[in-house]
Short mmCIF file of C-alpha atoms in Angstrom, two decimals:
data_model
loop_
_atom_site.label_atom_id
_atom_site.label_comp_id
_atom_site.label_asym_id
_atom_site.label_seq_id
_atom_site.Cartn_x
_atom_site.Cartn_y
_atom_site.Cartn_z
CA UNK A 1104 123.85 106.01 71.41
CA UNK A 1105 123.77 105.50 75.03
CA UNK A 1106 121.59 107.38 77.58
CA UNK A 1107 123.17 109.18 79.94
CA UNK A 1108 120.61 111.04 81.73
CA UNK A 1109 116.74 112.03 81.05
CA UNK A 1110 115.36 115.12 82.38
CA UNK A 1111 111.57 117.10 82.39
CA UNK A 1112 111.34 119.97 84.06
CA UNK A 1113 107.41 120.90 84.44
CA UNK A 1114 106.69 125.15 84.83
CA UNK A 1115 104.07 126.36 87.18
CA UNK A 1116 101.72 129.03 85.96
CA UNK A 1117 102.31 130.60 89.33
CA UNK A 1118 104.72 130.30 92.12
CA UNK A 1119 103.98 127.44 94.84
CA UNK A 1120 103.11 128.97 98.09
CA UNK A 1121 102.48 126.20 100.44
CA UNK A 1122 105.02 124.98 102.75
CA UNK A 1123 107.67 122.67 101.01
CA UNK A 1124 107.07 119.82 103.69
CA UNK A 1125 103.71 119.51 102.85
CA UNK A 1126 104.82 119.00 99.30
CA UNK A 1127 108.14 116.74 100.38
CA UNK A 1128 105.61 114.50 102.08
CA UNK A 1129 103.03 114.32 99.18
CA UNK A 1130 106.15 113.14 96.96
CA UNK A 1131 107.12 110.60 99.68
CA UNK A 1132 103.13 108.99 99.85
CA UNK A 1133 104.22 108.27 95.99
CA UNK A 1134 107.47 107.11 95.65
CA UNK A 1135 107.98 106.00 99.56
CA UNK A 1136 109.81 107.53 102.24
CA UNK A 1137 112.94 105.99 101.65
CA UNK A 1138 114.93 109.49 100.16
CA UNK A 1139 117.81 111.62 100.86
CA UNK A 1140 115.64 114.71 101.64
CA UNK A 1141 116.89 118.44 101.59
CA UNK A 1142 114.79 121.62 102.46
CA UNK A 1143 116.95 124.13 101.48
CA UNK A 1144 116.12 127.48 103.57
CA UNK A 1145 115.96 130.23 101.56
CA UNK A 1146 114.70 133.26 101.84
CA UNK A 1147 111.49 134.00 100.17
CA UNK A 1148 112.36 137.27 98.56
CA UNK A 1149 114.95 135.22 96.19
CA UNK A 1150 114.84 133.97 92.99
CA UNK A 1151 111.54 131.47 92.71
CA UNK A 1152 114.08 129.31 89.82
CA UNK A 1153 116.21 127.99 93.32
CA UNK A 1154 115.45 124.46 93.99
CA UNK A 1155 114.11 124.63 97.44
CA UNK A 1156 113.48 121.00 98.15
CA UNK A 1157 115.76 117.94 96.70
CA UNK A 1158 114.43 114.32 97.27
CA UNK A 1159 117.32 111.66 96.14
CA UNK A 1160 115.66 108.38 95.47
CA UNK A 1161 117.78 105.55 94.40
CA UNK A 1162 117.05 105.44 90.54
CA UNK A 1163 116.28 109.11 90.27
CA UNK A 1164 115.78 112.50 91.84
CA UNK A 1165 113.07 115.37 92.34
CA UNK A 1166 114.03 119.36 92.50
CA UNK A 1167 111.43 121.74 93.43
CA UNK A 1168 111.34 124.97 93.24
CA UNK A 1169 108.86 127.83 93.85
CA UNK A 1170 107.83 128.67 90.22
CA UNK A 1171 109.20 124.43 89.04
CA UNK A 1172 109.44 121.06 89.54
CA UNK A 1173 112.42 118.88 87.81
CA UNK A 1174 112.69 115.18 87.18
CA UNK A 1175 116.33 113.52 86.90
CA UNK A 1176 117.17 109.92 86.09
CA UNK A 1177 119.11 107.30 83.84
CA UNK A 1178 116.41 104.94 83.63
CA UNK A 1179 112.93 104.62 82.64
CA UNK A 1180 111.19 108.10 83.47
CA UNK A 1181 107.70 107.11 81.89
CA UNK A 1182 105.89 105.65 85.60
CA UNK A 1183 107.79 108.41 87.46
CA UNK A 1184 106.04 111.57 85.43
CA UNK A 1185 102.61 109.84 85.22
CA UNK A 1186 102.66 109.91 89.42
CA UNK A 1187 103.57 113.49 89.31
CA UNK A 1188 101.14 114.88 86.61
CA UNK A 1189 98.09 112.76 87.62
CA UNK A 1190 98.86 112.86 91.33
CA UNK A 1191 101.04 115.06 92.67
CA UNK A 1192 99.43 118.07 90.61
CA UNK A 1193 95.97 117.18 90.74
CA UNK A 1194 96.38 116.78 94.85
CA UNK A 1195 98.02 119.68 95.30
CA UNK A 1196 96.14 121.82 92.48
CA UNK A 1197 99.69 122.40 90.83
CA UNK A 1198 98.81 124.00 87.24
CA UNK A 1199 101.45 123.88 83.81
CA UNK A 1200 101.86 126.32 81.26
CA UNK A 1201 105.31 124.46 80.05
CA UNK A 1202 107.31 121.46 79.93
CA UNK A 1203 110.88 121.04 79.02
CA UNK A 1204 112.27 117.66 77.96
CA UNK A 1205 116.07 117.22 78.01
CA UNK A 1206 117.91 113.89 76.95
CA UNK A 1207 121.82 113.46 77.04
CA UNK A 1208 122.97 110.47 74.98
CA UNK A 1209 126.66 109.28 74.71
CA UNK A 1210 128.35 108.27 71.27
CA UNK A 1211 131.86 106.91 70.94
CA UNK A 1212 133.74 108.76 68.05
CA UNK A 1213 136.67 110.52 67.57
CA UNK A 1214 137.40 114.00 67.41
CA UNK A 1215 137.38 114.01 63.48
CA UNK A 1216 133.66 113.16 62.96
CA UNK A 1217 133.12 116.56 64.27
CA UNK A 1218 134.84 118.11 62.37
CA UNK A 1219 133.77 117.03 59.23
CA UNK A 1220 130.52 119.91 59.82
CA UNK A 1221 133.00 122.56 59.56
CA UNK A 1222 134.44 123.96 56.36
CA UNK A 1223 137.63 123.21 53.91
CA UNK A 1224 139.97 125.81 55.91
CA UNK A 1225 138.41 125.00 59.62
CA UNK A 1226 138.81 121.17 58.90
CA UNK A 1227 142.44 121.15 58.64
CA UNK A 1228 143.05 122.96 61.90
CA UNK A 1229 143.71 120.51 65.27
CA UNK A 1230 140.92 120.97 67.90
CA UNK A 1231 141.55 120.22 71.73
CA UNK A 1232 137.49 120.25 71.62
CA UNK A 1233 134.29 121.55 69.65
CA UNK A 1234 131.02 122.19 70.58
CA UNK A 1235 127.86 123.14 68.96
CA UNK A 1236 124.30 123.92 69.30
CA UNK A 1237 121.55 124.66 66.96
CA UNK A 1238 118.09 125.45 67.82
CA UNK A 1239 115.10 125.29 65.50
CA UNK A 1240 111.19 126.05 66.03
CA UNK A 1241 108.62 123.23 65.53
CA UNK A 1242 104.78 122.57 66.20
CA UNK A 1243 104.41 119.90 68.41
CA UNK A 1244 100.71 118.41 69.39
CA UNK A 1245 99.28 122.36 68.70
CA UNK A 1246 101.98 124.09 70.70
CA UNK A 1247 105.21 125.67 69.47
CA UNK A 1248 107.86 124.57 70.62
CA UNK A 1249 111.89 124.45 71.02
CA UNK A 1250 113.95 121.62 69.11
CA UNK A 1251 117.84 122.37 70.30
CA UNK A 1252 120.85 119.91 69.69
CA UNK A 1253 124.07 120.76 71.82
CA UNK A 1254 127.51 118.15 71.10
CA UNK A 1255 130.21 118.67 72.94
CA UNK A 1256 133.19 116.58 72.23
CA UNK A 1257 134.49 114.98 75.71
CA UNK A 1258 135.17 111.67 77.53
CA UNK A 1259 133.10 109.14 79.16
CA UNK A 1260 134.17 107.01 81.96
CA UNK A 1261 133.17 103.63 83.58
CA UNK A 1262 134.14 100.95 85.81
CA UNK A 1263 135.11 97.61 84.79
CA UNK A 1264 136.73 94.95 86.36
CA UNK A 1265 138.17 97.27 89.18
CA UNK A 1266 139.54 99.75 86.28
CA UNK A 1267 138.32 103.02 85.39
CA UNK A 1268 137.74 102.64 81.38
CA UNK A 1269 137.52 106.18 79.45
CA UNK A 1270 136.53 106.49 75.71
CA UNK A 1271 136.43 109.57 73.53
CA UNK A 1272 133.36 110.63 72.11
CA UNK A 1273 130.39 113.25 71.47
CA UNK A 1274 128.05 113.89 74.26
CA UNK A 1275 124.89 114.86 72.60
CA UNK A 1276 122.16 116.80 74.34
CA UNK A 1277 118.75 116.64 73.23
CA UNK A 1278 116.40 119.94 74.63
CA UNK A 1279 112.81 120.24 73.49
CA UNK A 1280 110.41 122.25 75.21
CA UNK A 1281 107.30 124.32 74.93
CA UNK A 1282 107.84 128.10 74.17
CA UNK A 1283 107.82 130.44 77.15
CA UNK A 1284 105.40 132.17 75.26
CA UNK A 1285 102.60 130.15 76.30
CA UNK A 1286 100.35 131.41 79.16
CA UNK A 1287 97.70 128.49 78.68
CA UNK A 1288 97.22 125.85 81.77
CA UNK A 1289 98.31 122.30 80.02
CA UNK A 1290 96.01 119.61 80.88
CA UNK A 1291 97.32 115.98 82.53
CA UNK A 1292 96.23 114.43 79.46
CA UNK A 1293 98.19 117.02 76.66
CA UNK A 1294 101.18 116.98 79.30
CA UNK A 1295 101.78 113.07 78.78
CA UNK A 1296 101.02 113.62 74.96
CA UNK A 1297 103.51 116.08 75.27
CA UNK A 1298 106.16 114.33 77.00
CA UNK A 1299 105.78 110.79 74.86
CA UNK A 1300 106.17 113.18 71.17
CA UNK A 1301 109.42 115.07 72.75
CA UNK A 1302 110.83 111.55 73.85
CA UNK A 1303 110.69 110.45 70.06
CA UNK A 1304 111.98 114.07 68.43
CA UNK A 1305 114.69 113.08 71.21
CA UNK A 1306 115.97 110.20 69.22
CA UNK A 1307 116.20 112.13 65.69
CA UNK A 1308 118.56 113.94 65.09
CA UNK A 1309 119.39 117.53 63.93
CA UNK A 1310 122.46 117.00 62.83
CA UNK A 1311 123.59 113.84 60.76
CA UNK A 1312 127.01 113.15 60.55
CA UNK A 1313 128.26 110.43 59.11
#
């Protein structure tokens, strides 16, 4: 499977009430100045889930919001978390009560590997698409948490040698997080714990098929 895209969103156990250029330039004295910046200006009676500051670095990107703060990239996401849980948050006295780790992997196959989940009678029907997603509850490191697989049958594309290449195949989304119902602060320490277990139950699979 190929990786697409690797995402951890990190929960606030209250909303973030400083100003957001404070906390753009506290990001930038980590990863460097060098980002497409955007303080979105919203008003502070809406929602606190609307990202109100974007930073677009080169190999990934940062959304904050008031009560959040998400990480997005297609590489390596291991020394850009550790910055933000033993820096950013300490510095700022940012506190977690959840963490959400999504991973979307890529698999060439063709429609009919799909199907074969699906019964005698749904089998011999021809699908334009299928999706699916099954959620289960685990323990993970003392905390209960969320293990959810979502395929969706579609197309990925790429460039090669000045030609836009597109194969068929299942893109497979990987969601694990800690339950909402947890009120508890997370330490730094549990967080990374945290983070390196859901980046294994990432690679495992709910669904087999072969």
């Amino acid at each position: 499977m190929e990786t697409i895209q690797t995402q951890i969103a990190f929960y606030f156990n209250t909303d973030f009430k400083k100003d957001f250029e404070i906390l753009s330039l506290s990001i930038k004295e980590l990863f460097g100045h060098k980002a497409q910046t955007i303080l979105i200006p919203i008003p502070k009676d809406e929602p606190s889930e609307i990202p109100r500051l974007i930073l677009q670095y080169d190999k990934f990107k940062i959304n904050v919001s008031k009560n959040r703060l998400d990480i997005f990239t297609s590489e390596d996401i291991t020394a850009i978390y550790q910055k933000i849980i033993y820096d950013l948050f300490d510095r700022l006295n940012i506190k977690i009560i959840r963490i959400g780790f999504v991973k979307t992997f890529f698999l060439p196959s063709k429609i009919d590997d799909l199907k074969k989940i699906l019964n005698e009678k749904l089998q011999s029907i021809s699908y334009k698409e299928i999706s699916l997603r099954l959620g289960i509850e685990i323990t993970c490191k003392g905390f209960k948490c969320n293990n959810i697989e979502k395929i969706d049958f579609g197309q990925a594309q790429k460039f090669e040698n000045g030609k836009i290449i597109r194969t068929e195949g299942q893109i497979i989304q990987r969601d694990i997080n800690t339950s909402p119902e947890n009120s508890d602060v997370i330490p730094a320490d549990k967080i990374e714990s945290l983070i390196q277990e859901f980046m294994n139950i990432a690679h495992s699979r709910i669904i087999n098929i072969k």
